[in-house]
Short mmCIF file of C-alpha atoms and ligand atoms in Angstrom, two decimals:
data_model
loop_
_atom_site.label_atom_id
_atom_site.label_comp_id
_atom_site.label_asym_id
_atom_site.label_seq_id
_atom_site.Cartn_x
_atom_site.Cartn_y
_atom_site.Cartn_z
CA MET W 15 30.45 16.77 -26.19
CA LYS W 16 28.71 15.00 -22.98
CA SER W 17 26.24 17.53 -22.11
CA VAL W 18 26.97 18.69 -17.82
CA VAL W 19 24.16 17.38 -16.83
CA LYS W 20 22.55 15.99 -13.75
CA ILE W 21 20.96 12.98 -13.95
CA GLU W 22 18.91 11.29 -9.95
CA LYS W 23 18.47 7.94 -10.92
CA GLY W 24 14.81 7.25 -9.29
CA LEU W 25 14.34 10.88 -8.82
CA GLU W 26 16.51 10.11 -5.34
CA GLY W 27 16.64 13.53 -3.29
CA VAL W 28 14.57 15.26 -6.13
CA TYR W 29 11.41 17.85 -4.06
CA PHE W 30 8.80 17.87 -7.02
CA THR W 31 5.76 19.31 -5.26
CA GLU W 32 4.74 21.21 -1.92
CA SER W 33 2.68 19.49 0.32
CA LYS W 34 0.87 20.14 3.65
CA ILE W 35 -0.71 16.04 4.08
CA CYS W 36 2.54 13.48 5.59
CA LYS W 37 5.93 14.48 7.16
CA VAL W 38 8.67 11.46 6.98
CA ASP W 39 12.19 11.49 8.90
CA GLY W 40 14.17 9.40 6.85
CA THR W 41 16.96 9.83 9.37
CA LEU W 42 14.78 10.74 12.47
CA GLY W 43 12.73 7.38 12.01
CA ARG W 44 9.18 9.89 12.11
CA LEU W 45 6.45 9.77 10.29
CA CYS W 46 2.85 12.02 10.90
CA TYR W 47 -0.05 12.77 9.25
CA ARG W 48 -1.02 16.41 9.11
CA GLY W 49 0.84 16.78 11.47
CA TYR W 50 -0.47 14.24 13.81
CA SER W 51 2.97 11.57 14.51
CA ILE W 52 2.10 8.37 13.80
CA GLU W 53 2.63 6.19 16.90
CA ASP W 54 -0.21 8.57 18.77
CA LEU W 55 -2.59 8.25 15.29
CA ALA W 56 -2.75 4.20 15.42
CA GLU W 57 -3.04 4.16 19.72
CA ASN W 58 -5.80 7.02 19.68
CA SER W 59 -7.06 6.87 16.38
CA THR W 60 -9.42 4.53 13.83
CA PHE W 61 -8.85 4.60 10.07
CA GLU W 62 -11.38 6.80 9.03
CA GLU W 63 -10.54 9.35 11.62
CA VAL W 64 -7.41 9.39 10.45
CA SER W 65 -8.51 9.84 6.66
CA TYR W 66 -10.80 12.50 7.38
CA PRO W 67 -8.09 15.13 8.38
CA LEU W 68 -6.05 13.39 5.11
CA LEU W 69 -8.70 14.02 2.49
CA PHE W 70 -10.10 16.90 4.14
CA GLY W 71 -7.25 18.97 5.87
CA VAL W 72 -8.32 18.34 9.37
CA LEU W 73 -9.47 15.65 11.99
CA PRO W 74 -13.37 15.72 12.05
CA LYS W 75 -15.67 16.66 14.94
CA LYS W 76 -18.05 13.72 16.51
CA GLY W 77 -20.67 15.28 13.72
CA GLU W 78 -18.48 15.28 10.53
CA LEU W 79 -16.80 11.72 11.60
CA ASN W 80 -20.30 10.53 11.53
CA THR W 81 -20.76 11.49 8.59
CA PHE W 82 -17.79 10.92 6.35
CA LYS W 83 -18.84 7.62 8.34
CA LYS W 84 -22.08 7.31 6.29
CA ASP W 85 -21.05 8.14 2.96
CA LEU W 86 -17.93 5.72 3.28
CA SER W 87 -20.53 3.02 4.24
CA ASP W 88 -23.30 4.00 2.37
CA LYS W 89 -21.13 2.99 -0.92
CA ARG W 90 -19.87 0.26 0.20
CA ALA W 91 -21.98 -2.23 -1.92
CA LEU W 92 -20.14 -3.41 -5.50
CA PRO W 93 -21.96 -3.03 -8.59
CA LYS W 94 -22.76 -6.61 -10.23
CA GLU W 95 -21.30 -6.22 -13.36
CA ILE W 96 -17.83 -5.64 -10.58
CA ILE W 97 -18.59 -9.02 -8.55
CA LYS W 98 -18.75 -11.00 -12.02
CA ILE W 99 -15.36 -9.98 -12.88
CA ILE W 100 -13.78 -10.74 -9.68
CA GLU W 101 -15.44 -14.31 -9.72
CA GLU W 102 -14.88 -15.64 -12.92
CA SER W 103 -11.13 -13.94 -12.56
CA VAL W 104 -10.18 -15.69 -8.79
CA ASN W 105 -7.47 -17.45 -9.16
CA LYS W 106 -6.37 -17.59 -12.85
CA CYS W 107 -4.19 -14.25 -11.83
CA ASP W 108 -2.31 -11.94 -9.57
CA THR W 109 -4.63 -10.40 -7.54
CA MET W 110 -3.50 -7.22 -7.79
CA HIS W 111 -4.38 -7.12 -11.94
CA ILE W 112 -7.68 -8.31 -10.64
CA LEU W 113 -8.24 -5.01 -8.05
CA ARG W 114 -6.39 -3.11 -10.71
CA THR W 115 -8.90 -4.26 -13.54
CA ALA W 116 -12.36 -4.06 -11.56
CA VAL W 117 -11.33 -0.09 -9.99
CA SER W 118 -10.30 0.18 -13.38
CA ALA W 119 -13.73 -1.15 -14.83
CA LEU W 120 -15.71 1.18 -11.77
CA PRO W 121 -16.51 4.45 -13.53
CA LEU W 122 -19.31 2.82 -15.72
CA TYR W 123 -20.84 3.15 -12.64
CA ASP W 124 -20.71 6.68 -11.81
CA LYS W 125 -22.50 8.87 -13.71
CA ASN W 126 -21.05 12.18 -12.74
CA LEU W 127 -17.49 11.29 -13.80
CA ASP W 128 -17.32 12.70 -17.05
CA SER W 129 -19.76 15.93 -16.51
CA LYS W 130 -18.50 19.57 -15.18
CA THR W 131 -20.09 18.52 -11.27
CA SER W 132 -17.80 15.60 -10.92
CA ASP W 133 -16.35 15.59 -6.99
CA LYS W 134 -13.26 14.98 -6.41
CA LEU W 135 -14.05 14.65 -2.80
CA GLN W 136 -16.35 12.64 -3.04
CA ASP W 137 -14.85 10.36 -5.85
CA SER W 138 -12.62 9.49 -3.19
CA ILE W 139 -15.05 8.90 -0.39
CA ASN W 140 -16.67 6.84 -3.10
CA LEU W 141 -12.93 4.32 -4.09
CA ILE W 142 -11.98 4.57 0.25
CA SER W 143 -14.98 2.79 -0.02
CA LYS W 144 -15.47 0.78 -3.24
CA VAL W 145 -11.80 -0.59 -3.35
CA ALA W 146 -11.88 -1.81 0.74
CA SER W 147 -15.44 -4.33 -1.06
CA ILE W 148 -13.50 -5.53 -3.52
CA THR W 149 -10.82 -6.19 -1.53
CA ALA W 150 -12.74 -8.82 0.46
CA THR W 151 -14.56 -9.59 -1.97
CA ILE W 152 -11.52 -10.95 -4.18
CA GLY W 153 -10.54 -12.84 -0.61
CA ARG W 154 -13.92 -14.33 -0.15
CA TYR W 155 -13.78 -16.02 -4.13
CA LEU W 156 -10.00 -17.15 -3.09
CA TYR W 157 -11.82 -19.14 -0.58
CA GLY W 158 -14.18 -20.32 -2.99
CA LYS W 159 -16.88 -18.72 -1.49
CA LYS W 160 -19.76 -15.98 -2.62
CA TYR W 161 -20.47 -12.19 -2.21
CA VAL W 162 -21.47 -10.87 1.04
CA ALA W 163 -23.28 -7.66 1.41
CA PRO W 164 -21.14 -4.90 3.24
CA ASN W 165 -23.58 -4.03 6.83
CA LYS W 166 -23.60 -0.58 7.02
CA ASN W 167 -22.92 -0.54 10.75
CA LEU W 168 -19.74 -1.72 10.88
CA GLY W 169 -16.79 0.33 10.65
CA HIS W 170 -14.44 0.08 7.92
CA ALA W 171 -11.90 -2.05 8.83
CA GLU W 172 -14.84 -3.82 10.84
CA ASN W 173 -16.52 -4.65 7.60
CA PHE W 174 -13.88 -5.37 5.68
CA LEU W 175 -13.12 -8.89 7.86
CA TYR W 176 -17.76 -9.44 7.49
CA MET W 177 -16.85 -9.02 3.44
CA LEU W 178 -14.12 -11.63 3.26
CA ASN W 179 -15.48 -14.08 5.86
CA GLY W 180 -19.11 -13.72 6.51
CA VAL W 181 -18.96 -13.40 10.55
CA LEU W 182 -19.00 -10.67 12.39
CA PRO W 183 -15.30 -10.78 13.71
CA SER W 184 -14.36 -10.02 16.98
CA LYS W 185 -13.48 -6.54 18.46
CA LYS W 186 -9.81 -8.00 18.26
CA ASP W 187 -9.42 -8.65 14.65
CA SER W 188 -11.24 -5.65 14.19
CA ARG W 189 -8.61 -3.39 16.25
CA ILE W 190 -5.67 -4.70 14.77
CA LEU W 191 -7.07 -4.01 11.11
CA ASP W 192 -8.11 -0.51 11.96
CA LYS W 193 -4.84 -0.51 12.80
CA MET W 194 -2.96 -1.88 9.85
CA MET W 195 -4.51 0.62 7.51
CA ILE W 196 -3.78 3.71 9.54
CA LEU W 197 0.46 2.66 9.28
CA HIS W 198 -0.79 2.25 6.12
CA ALA W 199 -2.74 4.95 5.28
CA GLU W 200 -0.81 7.40 3.97
CA HIS W 201 3.73 7.92 3.46
CA SER W 202 4.19 11.22 1.46
CA SER W 203 5.25 10.44 -2.51
CA ASN W 204 6.44 6.59 -2.49
CA ALA W 205 6.69 5.91 -6.23
CA SER W 206 2.75 4.73 -6.28
CA THR W 207 1.58 8.05 -5.54
CA PHE W 208 3.81 9.62 -6.98
CA SER W 209 2.36 7.14 -10.78
CA ALA W 210 -1.62 8.89 -9.72
CA LEU W 211 0.24 11.83 -9.59
CA VAL W 212 1.69 11.87 -13.02
CA THR W 213 -1.72 10.89 -13.70
CA ALA W 214 -4.17 12.95 -12.35
CA SER W 215 -1.46 15.64 -13.18
CA THR W 216 -2.53 15.09 -17.82
CA LEU W 217 -6.29 16.56 -16.00
CA SER W 218 -7.13 12.72 -16.15
CA ASP W 219 -9.21 10.94 -13.65
CA ILE W 220 -9.02 10.00 -10.28
CA TYR W 221 -10.08 6.66 -11.15
CA SER W 222 -7.47 5.99 -14.37
CA ALA W 223 -5.00 8.13 -11.46
CA PHE W 224 -5.95 5.22 -8.91
CA THR W 225 -5.46 3.07 -11.21
CA SER W 226 -1.66 3.92 -12.81
CA ALA W 227 -1.20 3.81 -7.86
CA ILE W 228 -2.05 0.35 -8.02
CA GLY W 229 -0.40 -0.61 -11.40
CA THR W 230 2.89 0.88 -9.92
CA LEU W 231 2.35 0.01 -6.18
CA LYS W 232 2.17 -3.92 -7.68
CA GLY W 233 5.31 -4.33 -8.01
CA PRO W 234 7.78 -6.03 -5.12
CA LEU W 235 10.75 -3.19 -4.89
CA HIS W 236 6.76 -1.47 -4.06
CA GLY W 237 3.66 -2.87 -2.20
CA GLU W 238 4.19 -6.52 -2.71
CA ALA W 239 6.95 -6.52 -0.63
CA ASP W 240 5.04 -7.75 2.65
CA GLU W 241 3.79 -10.99 0.43
CA ASN W 242 7.42 -11.65 -0.61
CA ALA W 243 8.34 -11.48 2.46
CA LEU W 244 6.60 -13.66 4.15
CA ARG W 245 6.80 -16.12 1.68
CA MET W 246 10.31 -15.84 2.03
CA MET W 247 8.98 -17.14 6.27
CA TYR W 248 7.57 -19.64 4.78
CA ALA W 249 10.56 -20.97 3.12
CA ILE W 250 12.88 -20.35 5.84
CA LYS W 251 10.57 -23.00 8.35
CA ASP W 252 12.04 -23.62 11.74
CA ALA W 253 13.97 -19.78 12.87
CA ASN W 254 17.45 -22.10 13.56
CA ASN W 255 17.05 -22.47 9.77
CA THR W 256 17.26 -18.58 9.50
CA GLU W 257 20.75 -17.36 9.32
CA ASN W 258 21.49 -20.01 6.62
CA TYR W 259 18.96 -19.16 4.61
CA ILE W 260 19.78 -14.95 5.08
CA ASN W 261 23.84 -15.76 4.11
CA ASN W 262 22.92 -17.75 1.44
CA ALA W 263 20.04 -14.40 -0.19
CA LEU W 264 22.91 -12.54 0.69
CA ASN W 265 25.82 -14.49 -0.64
CA LYS W 266 23.82 -14.75 -3.64
CA LYS W 267 23.13 -10.45 -3.61
CA GLU W 268 19.57 -10.87 -2.85
CA ARG W 269 17.54 -8.66 -1.51
CA ILE W 270 15.23 -9.83 2.02
CA MET W 271 12.09 -7.76 1.67
CA GLY W 272 11.02 -5.83 4.00
CA PHE W 273 13.80 -4.40 4.85
CA GLY W 274 15.82 -0.92 3.19
CA HIS W 275 14.18 2.00 2.08
CA ARG W 276 14.76 4.87 -0.24
CA ILE W 277 13.96 7.57 3.19
CA TYR W 278 14.22 5.86 6.12
CA LYS W 279 17.96 5.00 6.91
CA THR W 280 16.88 3.51 10.17
CA TYR W 281 14.50 1.26 12.02
CA ASP W 282 10.77 2.40 10.40
CA PRO W 283 8.16 4.08 12.78
CA ARG W 284 5.33 1.90 11.29
CA ALA W 285 7.43 -1.51 11.49
CA ARG W 286 8.42 -0.60 14.57
CA ILE W 287 4.93 -0.53 15.67
CA ILE W 288 3.75 -3.36 14.17
CA ARG W 289 5.87 -5.04 15.88
CA SER W 290 4.95 -4.70 18.80
CA LEU W 291 2.10 -6.68 17.90
CA LEU W 292 4.21 -9.33 18.08
CA THR W 293 4.40 -9.91 21.42
CA GLU W 294 0.52 -11.15 21.92
CA MET W 295 1.18 -13.15 18.44
CA GLN W 296 4.67 -15.13 20.38
CA LYS W 297 2.20 -16.58 22.84
CA SER W 298 -0.33 -18.23 20.16
CA ASN W 299 -2.02 -21.52 20.33
CA ASN W 300 -1.41 -21.87 15.96
CA THR W 301 2.00 -23.67 14.88
CA GLU W 302 2.14 -21.17 11.96
CA ILE W 303 1.60 -18.29 14.04
CA LYS W 304 4.22 -18.59 16.45
CA ASN W 305 6.55 -20.00 14.05
CA ILE W 306 6.68 -17.51 11.29
CA THR W 307 6.47 -15.12 14.79
CA GLU W 308 9.81 -16.61 15.73
CA ILE W 309 11.60 -16.47 12.14
CA ALA W 310 10.39 -13.14 11.56
CA LEU W 311 11.69 -12.14 14.58
CA ALA W 312 15.36 -13.99 14.24
CA ALA W 313 15.89 -12.10 10.89
CA GLU W 314 15.04 -8.95 12.22
CA LYS W 315 17.71 -9.72 14.86
CA MET W 316 19.69 -10.57 11.55
CA MET W 317 19.67 -8.07 9.81
CA ILE W 318 20.02 -5.36 12.17
CA GLU W 319 22.89 -6.74 12.81
CA LYS W 320 24.64 -7.08 9.30
CA LEU W 321 22.84 -4.43 7.58
CA GLY W 322 21.24 -2.30 10.65
CA LYS W 323 23.61 0.43 10.96
CA SER W 324 26.72 0.04 8.64
CA HIS W 325 24.14 -0.35 5.81
CA GLY W 326 21.11 1.95 7.06
CA ILE W 327 18.93 -1.45 6.00
CA TRP W 328 16.59 -2.25 8.75
CA PRO W 329 12.77 -3.61 8.56
CA ASN W 330 10.36 -1.24 6.35
CA VAL W 331 6.70 -1.35 7.31
CA ASP W 332 6.56 -4.40 5.06
CA PHE W 333 8.65 -7.23 7.03
CA PHE W 334 6.08 -7.67 10.25
CA ALA W 335 2.60 -6.45 8.12
CA GLY W 336 2.45 -10.30 7.04
CA PRO W 337 2.60 -12.94 9.81
CA VAL W 338 0.27 -9.75 11.76
CA TYR W 339 -2.22 -10.52 9.08
CA ARG W 340 -1.71 -14.58 8.55
CA TYR W 341 -3.05 -13.60 12.65
CA ILE W 342 -6.45 -12.29 11.82
CA ASN W 343 -6.52 -14.70 9.25
CA ILE W 344 -6.14 -12.84 5.99
CA PRO W 345 -4.21 -15.19 2.63
CA ILE W 346 -1.53 -14.08 1.85
CA ASP W 347 -2.71 -13.62 -1.81
CA ILE W 348 -4.81 -10.58 -1.02
CA PHE W 349 -1.97 -9.03 0.63
CA THR W 350 -1.38 -6.75 -1.47
CA PRO W 351 -4.56 -5.08 -2.18
CA LEU W 352 -4.83 -5.10 1.44
CA PHE W 353 -2.03 -2.77 1.69
CA ALA W 354 -4.45 -0.21 -1.60
CA THR W 355 -7.19 -0.13 0.47
CA GLY W 356 -4.71 1.16 3.12
CA ARG W 357 -3.37 3.60 1.17
CA SER W 358 -6.37 4.62 -0.76
CA PRO W 359 -7.52 8.00 1.04
CA GLY W 360 -3.57 8.86 0.60
CA TRP W 361 -3.85 8.62 -2.67
CA CYS W 362 -6.77 10.60 -2.64
CA ALA W 363 -5.42 13.43 -0.27
CA HIS W 364 -1.85 14.11 -3.01
CA ILE W 365 -4.30 13.41 -6.10
CA ILE W 366 -7.02 16.95 -4.84
CA GLU W 367 -4.01 18.83 -3.15
CA TYR W 368 -2.33 18.08 -6.51
CA LEU W 369 -4.65 20.01 -8.42
CA GLU W 370 -5.29 23.10 -7.25
CA ASN W 371 -1.97 24.26 -8.32
CA ASN W 372 -1.42 21.65 -11.16
CA ARG W 373 1.72 21.92 -13.10
CA LEU W 374 1.95 18.54 -15.59
CA ILE W 375 4.86 16.45 -14.40
CA ARG W 376 6.85 16.20 -17.57
CA PRO W 377 10.34 15.29 -16.37
CA LEU W 378 13.37 15.61 -18.68
CA GLU W 379 16.11 12.83 -19.91
CA LEU W 380 19.65 13.20 -21.36
CA TYR W 381 19.06 11.33 -25.09
CA GLU W 382 22.23 9.17 -25.81
CA GLY W 383 21.72 7.45 -28.83
CA LYS W 384 22.57 8.83 -32.58
CA THR W 385 21.73 11.62 -34.78
CA ASN W 386 21.81 12.47 -38.04
CA LEU W 387 21.38 9.02 -39.34
CA HIS W 388 19.40 8.48 -43.48
CA TYR W 389 16.21 6.92 -43.58
CA LYS W 390 17.25 3.29 -45.33
CA LYS W 391 14.27 1.81 -47.56
CA ILE W 392 13.54 -1.79 -46.07
CA SER W 393 15.42 -3.56 -48.90
CA SER W 394 18.84 -2.23 -48.73
CA ARG W 395 18.96 -2.47 -44.75
N1 LIG H 1247 17.64 -6.62 1.25
C1 LIG H 1247 19.12 -6.77 0.53
N2 LIG H 1247 20.47 -5.72 0.42
C2 LIG H 1247 19.42 -4.48 0.07
C3 LIG H 1247 17.62 -4.72 0.50
C4 LIG H 1247 17.86 -5.21 0.90
N3 LIG H 1247 16.26 -5.65 1.39
N4 LIG H 1247 17.30 -2.94 0.31
C5 LIG H 1247 19.10 -2.27 -0.26
N5 LIG H 1247 20.01 -3.13 -0.15
C6 LIG H 1247 21.50 -3.15 -0.87
C7 LIG H 1247 21.75 -2.96 -1.95
O1 LIG H 1247 21.49 -3.88 -3.00
C8 LIG H 1247 22.17 -1.97 -1.85
O2 LIG H 1247 24.17 -2.68 -2.46
P1 LIG H 1247 24.98 -1.99 -3.07
O3 LIG H 1247 24.86 -1.24 -2.55
O4 LIG H 1247 26.17 -2.42 -3.09
O5 LIG H 1247 24.31 -2.17 -4.79
C9 LIG H 1247 21.49 -0.85 -1.50
O6 LIG H 1247 21.75 -1.71 -0.23
C10 LIG H 1247 21.01 0.09 -1.96
O7 LIG H 1247 20.11 -0.22 -2.70
P2 LIG H 1247 18.95 1.17 -3.15
O8 LIG H 1247 18.34 0.32 -4.64
O9 LIG H 1247 20.06 1.48 -4.02
O10 LIG H 1247 18.63 1.60 -2.38
P3 LIG H 1247 16.82 2.33 -2.43
O11 LIG H 1247 16.98 2.91 -2.41
O12 LIG H 1247 16.79 2.63 -4.11
O13 LIG H 1247 15.69 0.73 -2.52
C11 LIG H 1247 14.32 0.00 -2.19
C12 LIG H 1247 15.29 0.60 -1.61
C13 LIG H 1247 13.98 -0.50 -2.71
C14 LIG H 1247 12.73 -0.72 -1.05
C15 LIG H 1247 15.64 -1.52 -1.58
O14 LIG H 1247 15.48 -0.83 -0.59
C16 LIG H 1247 14.86 -3.23 -1.78
O15 LIG H 1247 14.86 -3.87 -2.43
N6 LIG H 1247 14.26 -4.00 -0.47
C17 LIG H 1247 13.49 -4.83 -0.62
C18 LIG H 1247 11.69 -4.44 -0.83
C19 LIG H 1247 11.91 -4.11 -0.03
O16 LIG H 1247 11.52 -4.60 0.83
N7 LIG H 1247 10.31 -3.50 -0.41
C20 LIG H 1247 9.08 -2.28 0.58
C21 LIG H 1247 9.62 -0.99 0.40
S1 LIG H 1247 8.55 -0.09 1.66
C22 LIG H 1247 7.36 0.23 0.66
O17 LIG H 1247 7.16 0.60 -0.81
C23 LIG H 1247 5.80 -0.12 0.84
#
């Protein structure tokens, strides 16, 4: 007799815990971190100021923010062995493999990790800081250049661009990246965060949880979509080809990267904010930027007409991110590591919150295989 168990494939619609970190309203297209709307934070705040409430629960006072910024900047420098890992693996494998490997090697340089005094908040600050340095250094070696030591006087996004390019970035580029990092900082129990929590719930360490999250973010259905969306724009080549290209892809039942979301059945509010940066990009003298911007806007219009209201498939955070990253001259191969860089405070915040009231995450599966078989020796099979 078939069991009457209801299976929620992909855990769709399943609540597994309570949280006070982030609210996603997929029907109205609203997102807030610790009660503050994403629009408000993106307009008025900085990545550091947003990371603080994600980790500590409330907006920082001036002194608290200064201490937090100093803690982050003090931890930016990479051990020489981590730089070596990056140097030796660049151009040999996917940049997310490099990021994951480098992050999993970080505990070798954390004296407190296995001691009882290991402080999850300090580990979090170390991770948020070091993941940014690792990603920038991967980009640096992709350019065939050497490691640039961090500059303690710069903000998080500004220092990222400095370590990537080796020159002080413009205020404008730093602010664009800062905004992008705010928009990526947190998003409730998405696949990578959940993955981090599964690992953390076994009482493993935070670096292991982070490594799980990075492995999960790597997939094209999650973090890698920004890179693939831009690759599609390059393949389209000209805005006039957009309709043909997308129709062909849809006829072949292919997914258009950067569209659709498990929770948002309307326009992703983060995509809307990123889209607003495109107005300025349309006026760019750079042919690549002008072209991909026009293609992105043509694809957005067409997809909304075809699949928006009718199927609930709208642009997500990954769709316009690629053109914006290219606008500030970030190489496509580090888009997904950059997503991990932005998402670091969200992963840490959830790990810390979940462990306050931990319960091992261990769902069930319905066994549908055979039973009562008798073992046969290999010679008689
Ligand atoms: N292009 C074309 N069709 C799509 C797309 C898309 N991007 N997304 C969903 N669909 C279609 C599916 O083919 C499916 O159609 P069917 O019912 O005829 O088979 C229907 O919409 C429902 O899709 P599901 O996969 O069941 O929806 P789910 O909630 O599992 O998918 C997901 C969400 C994985 C994000 C999906 O929309 C997708 O693959 N998008 C492209 C990848 C992407 O952009 N990922 C980034 C998401 S945001 C983030 O992780 C940061």
